[in-house]
CSV table of C-alpha atoms and ligand atoms in Angstrom, one decimal:
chain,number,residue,atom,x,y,z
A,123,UNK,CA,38.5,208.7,-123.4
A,124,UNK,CA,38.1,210.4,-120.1
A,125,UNK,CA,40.1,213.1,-118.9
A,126,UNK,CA,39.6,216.4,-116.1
A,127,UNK,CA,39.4,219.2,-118.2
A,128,UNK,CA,39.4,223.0,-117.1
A,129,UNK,CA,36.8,225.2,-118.8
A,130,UNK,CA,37.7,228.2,-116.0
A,131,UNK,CA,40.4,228.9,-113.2
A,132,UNK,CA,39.3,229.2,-110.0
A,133,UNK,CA,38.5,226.8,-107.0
A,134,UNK,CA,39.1,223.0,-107.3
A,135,UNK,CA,35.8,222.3,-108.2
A,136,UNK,CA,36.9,223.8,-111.7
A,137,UNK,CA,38.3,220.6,-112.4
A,138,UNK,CA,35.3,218.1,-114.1
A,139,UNK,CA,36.1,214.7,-115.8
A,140,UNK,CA,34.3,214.8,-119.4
A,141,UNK,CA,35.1,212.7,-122.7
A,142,UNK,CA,37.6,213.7,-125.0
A,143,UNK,CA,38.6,212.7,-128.8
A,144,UNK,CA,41.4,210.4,-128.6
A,145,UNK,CA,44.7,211.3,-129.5
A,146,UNK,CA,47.3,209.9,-131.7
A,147,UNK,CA,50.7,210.4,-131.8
A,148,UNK,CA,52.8,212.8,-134.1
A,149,UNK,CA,56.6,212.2,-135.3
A,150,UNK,CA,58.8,211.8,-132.1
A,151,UNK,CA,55.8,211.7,-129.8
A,152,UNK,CA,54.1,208.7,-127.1
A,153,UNK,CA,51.2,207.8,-126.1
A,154,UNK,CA,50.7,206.9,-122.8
A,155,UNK,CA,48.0,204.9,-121.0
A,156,UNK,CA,48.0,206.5,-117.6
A,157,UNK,CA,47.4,204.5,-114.7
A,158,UNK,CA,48.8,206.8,-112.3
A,159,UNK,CA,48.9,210.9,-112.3
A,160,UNK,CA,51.1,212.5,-109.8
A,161,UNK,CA,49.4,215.5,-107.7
A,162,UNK,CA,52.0,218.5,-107.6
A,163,UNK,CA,50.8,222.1,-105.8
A,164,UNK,CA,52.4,223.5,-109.0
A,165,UNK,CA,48.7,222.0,-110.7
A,166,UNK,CA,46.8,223.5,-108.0
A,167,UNK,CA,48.5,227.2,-108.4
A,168,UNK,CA,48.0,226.8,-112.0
A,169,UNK,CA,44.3,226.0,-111.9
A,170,UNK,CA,43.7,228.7,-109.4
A,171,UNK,CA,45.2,231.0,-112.1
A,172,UNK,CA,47.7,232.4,-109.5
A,173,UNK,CA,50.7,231.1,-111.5
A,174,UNK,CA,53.2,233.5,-114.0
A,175,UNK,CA,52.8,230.5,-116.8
A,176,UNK,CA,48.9,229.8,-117.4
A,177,UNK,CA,47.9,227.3,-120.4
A,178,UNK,CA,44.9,228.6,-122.5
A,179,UNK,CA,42.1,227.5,-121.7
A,180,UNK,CA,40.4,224.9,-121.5
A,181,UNK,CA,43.3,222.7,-120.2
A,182,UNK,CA,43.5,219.1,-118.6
A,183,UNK,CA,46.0,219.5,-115.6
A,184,UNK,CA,48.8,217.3,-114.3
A,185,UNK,CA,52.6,216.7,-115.3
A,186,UNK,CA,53.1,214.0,-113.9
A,187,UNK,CA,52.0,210.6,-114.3
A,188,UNK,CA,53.4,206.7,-114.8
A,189,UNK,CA,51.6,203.8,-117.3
A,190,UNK,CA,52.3,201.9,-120.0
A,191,UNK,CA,53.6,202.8,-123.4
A,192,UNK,CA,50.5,202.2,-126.0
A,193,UNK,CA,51.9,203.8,-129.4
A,194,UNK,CA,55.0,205.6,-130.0
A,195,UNK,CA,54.8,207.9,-133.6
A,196,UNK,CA,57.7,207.7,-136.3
A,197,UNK,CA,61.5,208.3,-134.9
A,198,UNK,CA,60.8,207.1,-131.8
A,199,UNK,CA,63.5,204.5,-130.8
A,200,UNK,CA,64.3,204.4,-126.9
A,201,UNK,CA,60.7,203.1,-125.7
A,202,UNK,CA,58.6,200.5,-127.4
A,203,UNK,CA,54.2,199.6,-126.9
A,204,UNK,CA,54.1,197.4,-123.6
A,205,UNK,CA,56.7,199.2,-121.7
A,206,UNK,CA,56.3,200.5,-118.2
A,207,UNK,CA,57.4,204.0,-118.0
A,208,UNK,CA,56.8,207.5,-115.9
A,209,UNK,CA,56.9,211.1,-117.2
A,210,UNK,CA,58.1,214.4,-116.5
A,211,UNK,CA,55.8,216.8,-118.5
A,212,UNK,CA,53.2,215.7,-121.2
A,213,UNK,CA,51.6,217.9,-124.2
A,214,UNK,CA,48.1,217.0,-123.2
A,215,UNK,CA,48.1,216.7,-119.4
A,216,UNK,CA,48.6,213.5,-117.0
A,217,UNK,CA,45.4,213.7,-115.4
A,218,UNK,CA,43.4,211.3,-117.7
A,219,UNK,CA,43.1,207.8,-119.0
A,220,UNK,CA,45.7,209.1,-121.9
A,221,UNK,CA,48.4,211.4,-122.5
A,222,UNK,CA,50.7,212.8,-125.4
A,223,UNK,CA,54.6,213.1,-124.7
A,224,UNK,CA,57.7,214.0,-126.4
A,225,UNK,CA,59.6,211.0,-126.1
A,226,UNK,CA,62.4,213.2,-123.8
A,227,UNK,CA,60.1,213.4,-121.7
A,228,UNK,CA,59.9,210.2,-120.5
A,229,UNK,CA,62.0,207.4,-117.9
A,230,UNK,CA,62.0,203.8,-117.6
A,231,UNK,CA,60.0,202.6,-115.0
A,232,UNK,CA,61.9,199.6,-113.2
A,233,UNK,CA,59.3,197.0,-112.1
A,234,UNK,CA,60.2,197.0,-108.1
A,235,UNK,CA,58.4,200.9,-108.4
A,236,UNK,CA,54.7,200.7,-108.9
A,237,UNK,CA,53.0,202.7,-111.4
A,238,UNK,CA,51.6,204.8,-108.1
A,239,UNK,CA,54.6,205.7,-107.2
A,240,UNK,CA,55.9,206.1,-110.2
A,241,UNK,CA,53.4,209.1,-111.0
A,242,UNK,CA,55.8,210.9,-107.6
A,243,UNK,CA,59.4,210.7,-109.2
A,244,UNK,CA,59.7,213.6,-111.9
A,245,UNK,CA,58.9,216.5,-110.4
A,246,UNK,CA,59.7,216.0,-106.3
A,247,UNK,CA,63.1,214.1,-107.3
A,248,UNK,CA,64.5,216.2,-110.5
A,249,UNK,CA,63.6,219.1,-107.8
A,250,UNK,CA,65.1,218.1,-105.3
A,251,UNK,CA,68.5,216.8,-107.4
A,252,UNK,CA,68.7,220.2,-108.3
A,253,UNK,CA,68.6,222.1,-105.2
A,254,UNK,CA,70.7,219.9,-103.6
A,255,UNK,CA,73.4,218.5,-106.4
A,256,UNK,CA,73.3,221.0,-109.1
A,257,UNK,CA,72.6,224.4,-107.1
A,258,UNK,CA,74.0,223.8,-103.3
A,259,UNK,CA,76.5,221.3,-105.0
A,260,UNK,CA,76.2,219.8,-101.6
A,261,UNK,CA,79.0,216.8,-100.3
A,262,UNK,CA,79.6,213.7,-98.5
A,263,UNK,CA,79.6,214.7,-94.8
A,264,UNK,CA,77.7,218.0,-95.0
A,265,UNK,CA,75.1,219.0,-93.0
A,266,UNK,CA,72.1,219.6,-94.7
A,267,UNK,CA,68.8,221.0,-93.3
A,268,UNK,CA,65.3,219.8,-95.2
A,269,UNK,CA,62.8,222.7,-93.8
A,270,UNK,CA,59.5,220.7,-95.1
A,271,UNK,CA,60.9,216.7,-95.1
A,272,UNK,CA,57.0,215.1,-94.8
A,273,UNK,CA,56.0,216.3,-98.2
A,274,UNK,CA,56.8,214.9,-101.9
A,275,UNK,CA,60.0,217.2,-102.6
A,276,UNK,CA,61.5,217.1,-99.2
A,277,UNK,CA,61.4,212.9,-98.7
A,278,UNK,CA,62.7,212.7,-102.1
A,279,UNK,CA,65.8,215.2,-100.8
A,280,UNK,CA,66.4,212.8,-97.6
A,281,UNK,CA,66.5,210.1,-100.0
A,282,UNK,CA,69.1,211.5,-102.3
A,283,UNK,CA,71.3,213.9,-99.6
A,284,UNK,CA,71.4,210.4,-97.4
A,285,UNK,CA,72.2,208.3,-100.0
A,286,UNK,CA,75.2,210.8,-100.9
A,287,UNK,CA,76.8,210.5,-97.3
A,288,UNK,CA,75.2,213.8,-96.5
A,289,UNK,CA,74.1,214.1,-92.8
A,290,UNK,CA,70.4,215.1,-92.9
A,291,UNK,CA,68.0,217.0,-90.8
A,292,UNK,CA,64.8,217.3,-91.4
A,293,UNK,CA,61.1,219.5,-90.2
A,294,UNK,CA,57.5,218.1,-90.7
A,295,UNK,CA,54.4,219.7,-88.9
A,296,UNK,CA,52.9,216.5,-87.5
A,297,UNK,CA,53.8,213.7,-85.3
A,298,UNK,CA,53.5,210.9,-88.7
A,299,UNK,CA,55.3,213.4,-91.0
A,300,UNK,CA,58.5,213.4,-88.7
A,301,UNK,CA,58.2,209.6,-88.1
A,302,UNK,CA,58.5,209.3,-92.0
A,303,UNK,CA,61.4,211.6,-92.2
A,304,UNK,CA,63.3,209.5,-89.7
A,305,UNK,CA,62.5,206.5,-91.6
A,306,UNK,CA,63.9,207.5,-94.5
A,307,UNK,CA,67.3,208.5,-93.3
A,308,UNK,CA,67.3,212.3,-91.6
A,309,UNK,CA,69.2,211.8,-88.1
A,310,UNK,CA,66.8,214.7,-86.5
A,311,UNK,CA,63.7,215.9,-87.1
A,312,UNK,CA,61.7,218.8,-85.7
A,313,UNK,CA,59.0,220.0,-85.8
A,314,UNK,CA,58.3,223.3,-87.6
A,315,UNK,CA,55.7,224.3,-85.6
A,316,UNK,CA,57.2,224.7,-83.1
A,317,UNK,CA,59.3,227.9,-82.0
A,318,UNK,CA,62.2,226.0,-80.5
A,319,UNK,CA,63.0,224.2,-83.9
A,320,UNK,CA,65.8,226.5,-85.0
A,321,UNK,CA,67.6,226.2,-81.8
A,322,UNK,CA,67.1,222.7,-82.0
A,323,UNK,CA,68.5,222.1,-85.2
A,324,UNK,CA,71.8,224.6,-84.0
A,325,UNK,CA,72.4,221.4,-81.6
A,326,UNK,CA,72.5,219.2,-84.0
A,327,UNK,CA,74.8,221.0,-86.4
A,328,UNK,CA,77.1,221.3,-83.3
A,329,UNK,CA,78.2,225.3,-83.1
A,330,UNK,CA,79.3,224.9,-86.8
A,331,UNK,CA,76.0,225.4,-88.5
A,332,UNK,CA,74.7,223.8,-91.7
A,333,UNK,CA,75.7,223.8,-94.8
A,334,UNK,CA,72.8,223.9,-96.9
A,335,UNK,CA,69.1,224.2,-96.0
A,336,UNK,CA,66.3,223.2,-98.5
A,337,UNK,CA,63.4,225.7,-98.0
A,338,UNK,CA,60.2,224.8,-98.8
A,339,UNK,CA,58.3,228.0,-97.4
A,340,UNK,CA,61.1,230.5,-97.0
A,341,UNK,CA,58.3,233.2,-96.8
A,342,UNK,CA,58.1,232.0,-93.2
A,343,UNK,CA,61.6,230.7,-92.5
A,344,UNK,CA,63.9,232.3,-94.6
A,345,UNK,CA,65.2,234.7,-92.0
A,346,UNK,CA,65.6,231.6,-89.4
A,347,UNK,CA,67.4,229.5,-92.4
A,348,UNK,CA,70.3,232.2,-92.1
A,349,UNK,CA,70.8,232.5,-88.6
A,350,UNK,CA,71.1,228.4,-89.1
A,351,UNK,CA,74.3,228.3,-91.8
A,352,UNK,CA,77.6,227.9,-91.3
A,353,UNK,CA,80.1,229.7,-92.8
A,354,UNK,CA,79.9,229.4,-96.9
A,355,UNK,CA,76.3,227.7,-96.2
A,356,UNK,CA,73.8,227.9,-98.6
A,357,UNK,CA,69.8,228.3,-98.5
A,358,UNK,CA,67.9,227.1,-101.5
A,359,UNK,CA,64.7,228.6,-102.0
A,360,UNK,CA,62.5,225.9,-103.2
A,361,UNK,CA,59.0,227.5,-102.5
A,362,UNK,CA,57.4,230.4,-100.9
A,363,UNK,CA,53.8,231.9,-101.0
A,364,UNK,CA,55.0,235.2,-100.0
A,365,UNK,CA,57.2,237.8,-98.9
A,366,UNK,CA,59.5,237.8,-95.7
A,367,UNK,CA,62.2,240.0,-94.2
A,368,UNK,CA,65.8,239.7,-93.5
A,369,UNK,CA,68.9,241.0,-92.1
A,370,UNK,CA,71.4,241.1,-94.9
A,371,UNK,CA,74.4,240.9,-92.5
A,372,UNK,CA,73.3,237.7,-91.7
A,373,UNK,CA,74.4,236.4,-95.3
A,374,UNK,CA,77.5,238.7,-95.6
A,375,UNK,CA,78.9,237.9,-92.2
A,376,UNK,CA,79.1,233.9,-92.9
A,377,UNK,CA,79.2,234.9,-97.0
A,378,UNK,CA,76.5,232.5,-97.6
A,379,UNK,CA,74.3,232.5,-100.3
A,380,UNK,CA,70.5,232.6,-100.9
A,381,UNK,CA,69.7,230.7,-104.5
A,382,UNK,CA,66.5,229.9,-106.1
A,383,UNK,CA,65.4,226.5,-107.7
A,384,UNK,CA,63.9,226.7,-110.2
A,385,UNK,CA,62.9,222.8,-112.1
A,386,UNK,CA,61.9,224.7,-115.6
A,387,UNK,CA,64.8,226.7,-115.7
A,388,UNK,CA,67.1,223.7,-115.7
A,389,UNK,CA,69.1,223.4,-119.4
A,390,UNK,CA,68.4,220.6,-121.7
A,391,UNK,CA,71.9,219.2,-120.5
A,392,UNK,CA,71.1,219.6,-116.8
A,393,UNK,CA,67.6,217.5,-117.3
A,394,UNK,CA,69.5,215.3,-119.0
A,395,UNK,CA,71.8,214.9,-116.4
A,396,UNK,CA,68.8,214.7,-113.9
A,397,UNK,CA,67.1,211.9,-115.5
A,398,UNK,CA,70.0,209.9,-115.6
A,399,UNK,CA,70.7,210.3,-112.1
A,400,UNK,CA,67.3,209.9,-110.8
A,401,UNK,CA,67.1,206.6,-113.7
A,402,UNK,CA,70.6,205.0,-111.7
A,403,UNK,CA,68.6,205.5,-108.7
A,404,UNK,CA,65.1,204.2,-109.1
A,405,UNK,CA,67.6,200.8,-110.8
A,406,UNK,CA,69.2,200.5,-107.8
A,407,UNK,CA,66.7,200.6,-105.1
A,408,UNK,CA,68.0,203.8,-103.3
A,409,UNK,CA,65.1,206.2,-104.8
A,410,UNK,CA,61.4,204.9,-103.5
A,411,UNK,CA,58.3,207.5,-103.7
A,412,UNK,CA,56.0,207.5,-100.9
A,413,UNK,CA,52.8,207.5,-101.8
A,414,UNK,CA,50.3,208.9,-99.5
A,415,UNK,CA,47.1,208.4,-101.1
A,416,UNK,CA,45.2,206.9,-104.1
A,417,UNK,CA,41.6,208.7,-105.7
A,418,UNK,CA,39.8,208.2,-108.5
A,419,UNK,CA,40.8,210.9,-110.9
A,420,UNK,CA,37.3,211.9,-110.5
A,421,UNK,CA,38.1,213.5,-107.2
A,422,UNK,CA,41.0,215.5,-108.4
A,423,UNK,CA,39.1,218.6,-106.8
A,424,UNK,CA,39.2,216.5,-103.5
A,425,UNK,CA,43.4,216.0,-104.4
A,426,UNK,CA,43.6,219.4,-104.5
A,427,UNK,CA,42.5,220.0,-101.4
A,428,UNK,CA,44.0,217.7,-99.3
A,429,UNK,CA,47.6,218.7,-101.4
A,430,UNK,CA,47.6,222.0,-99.7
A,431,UNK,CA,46.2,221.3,-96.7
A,432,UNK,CA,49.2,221.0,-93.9
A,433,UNK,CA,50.2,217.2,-93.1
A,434,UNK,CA,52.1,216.3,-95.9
A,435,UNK,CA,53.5,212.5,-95.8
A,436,UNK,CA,54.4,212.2,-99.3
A,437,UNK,CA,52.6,211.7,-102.9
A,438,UNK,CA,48.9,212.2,-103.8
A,439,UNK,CA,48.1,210.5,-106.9
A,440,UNK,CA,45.1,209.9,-109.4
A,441,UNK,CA,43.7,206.7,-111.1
A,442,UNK,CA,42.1,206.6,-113.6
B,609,NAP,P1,53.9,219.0,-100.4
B,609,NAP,O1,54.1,217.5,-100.6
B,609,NAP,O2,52.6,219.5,-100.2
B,609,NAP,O3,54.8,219.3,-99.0
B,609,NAP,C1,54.8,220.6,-98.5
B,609,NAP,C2,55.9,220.6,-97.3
B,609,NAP,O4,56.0,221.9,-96.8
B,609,NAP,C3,55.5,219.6,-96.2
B,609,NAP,O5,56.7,218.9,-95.8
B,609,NAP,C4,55.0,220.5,-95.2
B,609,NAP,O6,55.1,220.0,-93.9
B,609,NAP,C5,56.0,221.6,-95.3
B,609,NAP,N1,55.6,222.8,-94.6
B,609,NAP,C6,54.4,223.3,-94.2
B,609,NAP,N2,54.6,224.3,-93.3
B,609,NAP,C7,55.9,224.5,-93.2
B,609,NAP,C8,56.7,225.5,-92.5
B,609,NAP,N3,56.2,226.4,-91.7
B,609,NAP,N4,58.0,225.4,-92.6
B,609,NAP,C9,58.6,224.4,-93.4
B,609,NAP,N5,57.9,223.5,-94.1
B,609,NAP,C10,56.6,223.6,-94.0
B,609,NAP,O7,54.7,219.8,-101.5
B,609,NAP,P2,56.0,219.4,-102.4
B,609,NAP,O8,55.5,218.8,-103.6
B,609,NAP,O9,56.9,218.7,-101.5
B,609,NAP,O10,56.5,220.9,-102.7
B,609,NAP,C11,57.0,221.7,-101.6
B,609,NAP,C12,57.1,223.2,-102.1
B,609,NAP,O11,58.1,223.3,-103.2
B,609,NAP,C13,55.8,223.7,-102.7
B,609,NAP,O12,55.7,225.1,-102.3
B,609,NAP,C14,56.0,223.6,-104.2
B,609,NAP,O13,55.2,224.5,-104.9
B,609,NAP,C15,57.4,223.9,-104.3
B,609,NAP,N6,58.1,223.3,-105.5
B,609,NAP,C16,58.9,224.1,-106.2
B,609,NAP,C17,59.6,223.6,-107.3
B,609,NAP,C18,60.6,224.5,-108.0
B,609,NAP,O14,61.0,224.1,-109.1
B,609,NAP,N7,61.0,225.5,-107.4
B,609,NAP,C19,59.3,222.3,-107.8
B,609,NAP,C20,58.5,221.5,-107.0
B,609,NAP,C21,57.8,222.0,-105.9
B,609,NAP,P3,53.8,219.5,-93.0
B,609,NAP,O15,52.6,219.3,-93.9
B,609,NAP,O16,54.2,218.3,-92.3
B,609,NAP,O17,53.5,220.7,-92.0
């Protein structure tokens, strides 16, 4: 079988598609045939080897992905050959024509989501449950702030603080990414390229601030994000490629709190709880990935690229 495998980290082009052995799986294990792999910048820190956690080497990338069952090994019960599913994690890596799974790892994947988009749930939508449901605790009527709404982790946040009666605001760079974020739900969008952004977003909360902001580079915005809450508001940090400065007073004043999100530090009870949320959700019709883009997992050096380049307007994914 054919899979991107990662003989050194460094630049995208580290990533080459060769053949592999084929894999078979062990007691409690699935196999999956992929036809979708999800593009997270989580595999693109990893591969550049500027990531805490790094895999030995050599590695295939990806965690997420969406296909069909093929063979489930001995103990496995809840998914069956022929069965359309997505995962959230793999043992082997997502981005090839095969990949091993603990069977926890994996959702139903109802047949109104295609297998493209179903290689964008686990990672954007468990995060973004977490920031918003399990960390901010956020309610019905807040005001929530989505700093970063265009890309995977941010649309999937409109679509579950909207859906919770939350009022949602929301920032993307360009003129398509803010278009999207309307579409799906946020009231205002800005543009966080702009310097009047903050004050625009004040408006809209009103004089009373908001109560939770979902950071997706607080290394530029986190000391705007505070000057934005209201009393007992709450910034989650959801991702940062640096360091920043702020005025302390501006949390004690409004006794706010900074939190970090962090997916893999969620228990095996809050995952749980995760996937059954985000499973009610796909059912129903009230969680839909946007997918941006489709390549040939050939060109996952070419994904890579284009993931951290600015424009976000949702999911990247690879086919093999
Ligand atoms: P993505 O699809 O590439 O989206 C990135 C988002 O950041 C886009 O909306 C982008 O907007 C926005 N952005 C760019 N410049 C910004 C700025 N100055 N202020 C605010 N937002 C800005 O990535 P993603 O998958 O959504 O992930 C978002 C971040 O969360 C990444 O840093 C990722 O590593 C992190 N993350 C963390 C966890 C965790 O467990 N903590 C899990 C998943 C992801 P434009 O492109 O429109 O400018």
């Amino acid at each position: 079988m054919k899979a991107i495998r990662v003989h050194a980290f460094g630049e995208p082009e580290v990533m080459v598609l060769e053949d592999v052995a084929g894999l078979e799986p062990a007691s409690g294990q699935v196999l999956l045939r992929v036809e979708a792999a999800g593009v997270n910048p989580l595999d693109a820190y990893i591969r550049s080897g500027r990531f805490g956690m790094l895999p030995s080497l050599p590695y295939t990338p990806g965690r997420d992905a969406a296909g069909l069952v093929e063979r489930v090994g001995e103990g496995v019960l809840g998914v069956k050959p022929g069965d359309r599913v997505y995962v959230g994690g793999s043992l082997s890596g997502t981005y090839s024509e095969r990949a091993l799974c603990e069977e926890r790892q994996i959702g139903r994947l109802p047949e109104s989501i295609s297998y493209a988009q179903g290689a964008g749930i686990f990672i954007p939508y468990a995060t973004a449950y977490r920031a918003l449901f399990q960390k901010a605790r956020a309610l019905p009527s807040e005001r929530v702030f989505i700093h970063g709404g265009s890309g995977a982790v941010g649309l999937a946040a409109i679509q579950l603080a909207t859906a919770a009666g939350c009022r949602v605001a929301a920032s993307a760079g360009t003129e398509e990414g803010r278009k999207l974020a309307r579409e799906q739900g946020a009231e205002r969008v800005v543009d966080h390229r702009s310097e009047a952004h903050g004050e625009e977003v004040r408006e809209w909360a009103q004089g009373e601030g908001v109560a939770v902001v979902l950071e997706m580079l607080a290394n530029v915005n986190l000391s705007q994000d505070l000057d934005l809450l209201a009393v007992g508001g709450r910034v989650m940090v959801i991702g940062s490629r640096g360091s920043v400065e702020i005025d302390p007073r501006a949390i004690l004043s409004r006794e706010a709190c900074v939190l970090g999100v962090s997916l893999f530090r969620a228990s095996d009870k809050e995952m749980a709880s995760i996937r059954a949320a985000l499973e009610a959700g796909l059912a129903d019709g009230m969680l839909r990935p946007i997918v941006r883009e489709e390549l040939p997992l050939e060109q996952a050096p070419l994904a890579h690229r284009r993931a951290m380049e600015p424009g976000a307007l949702g999911k990247i994914v690879l086919i093999p």
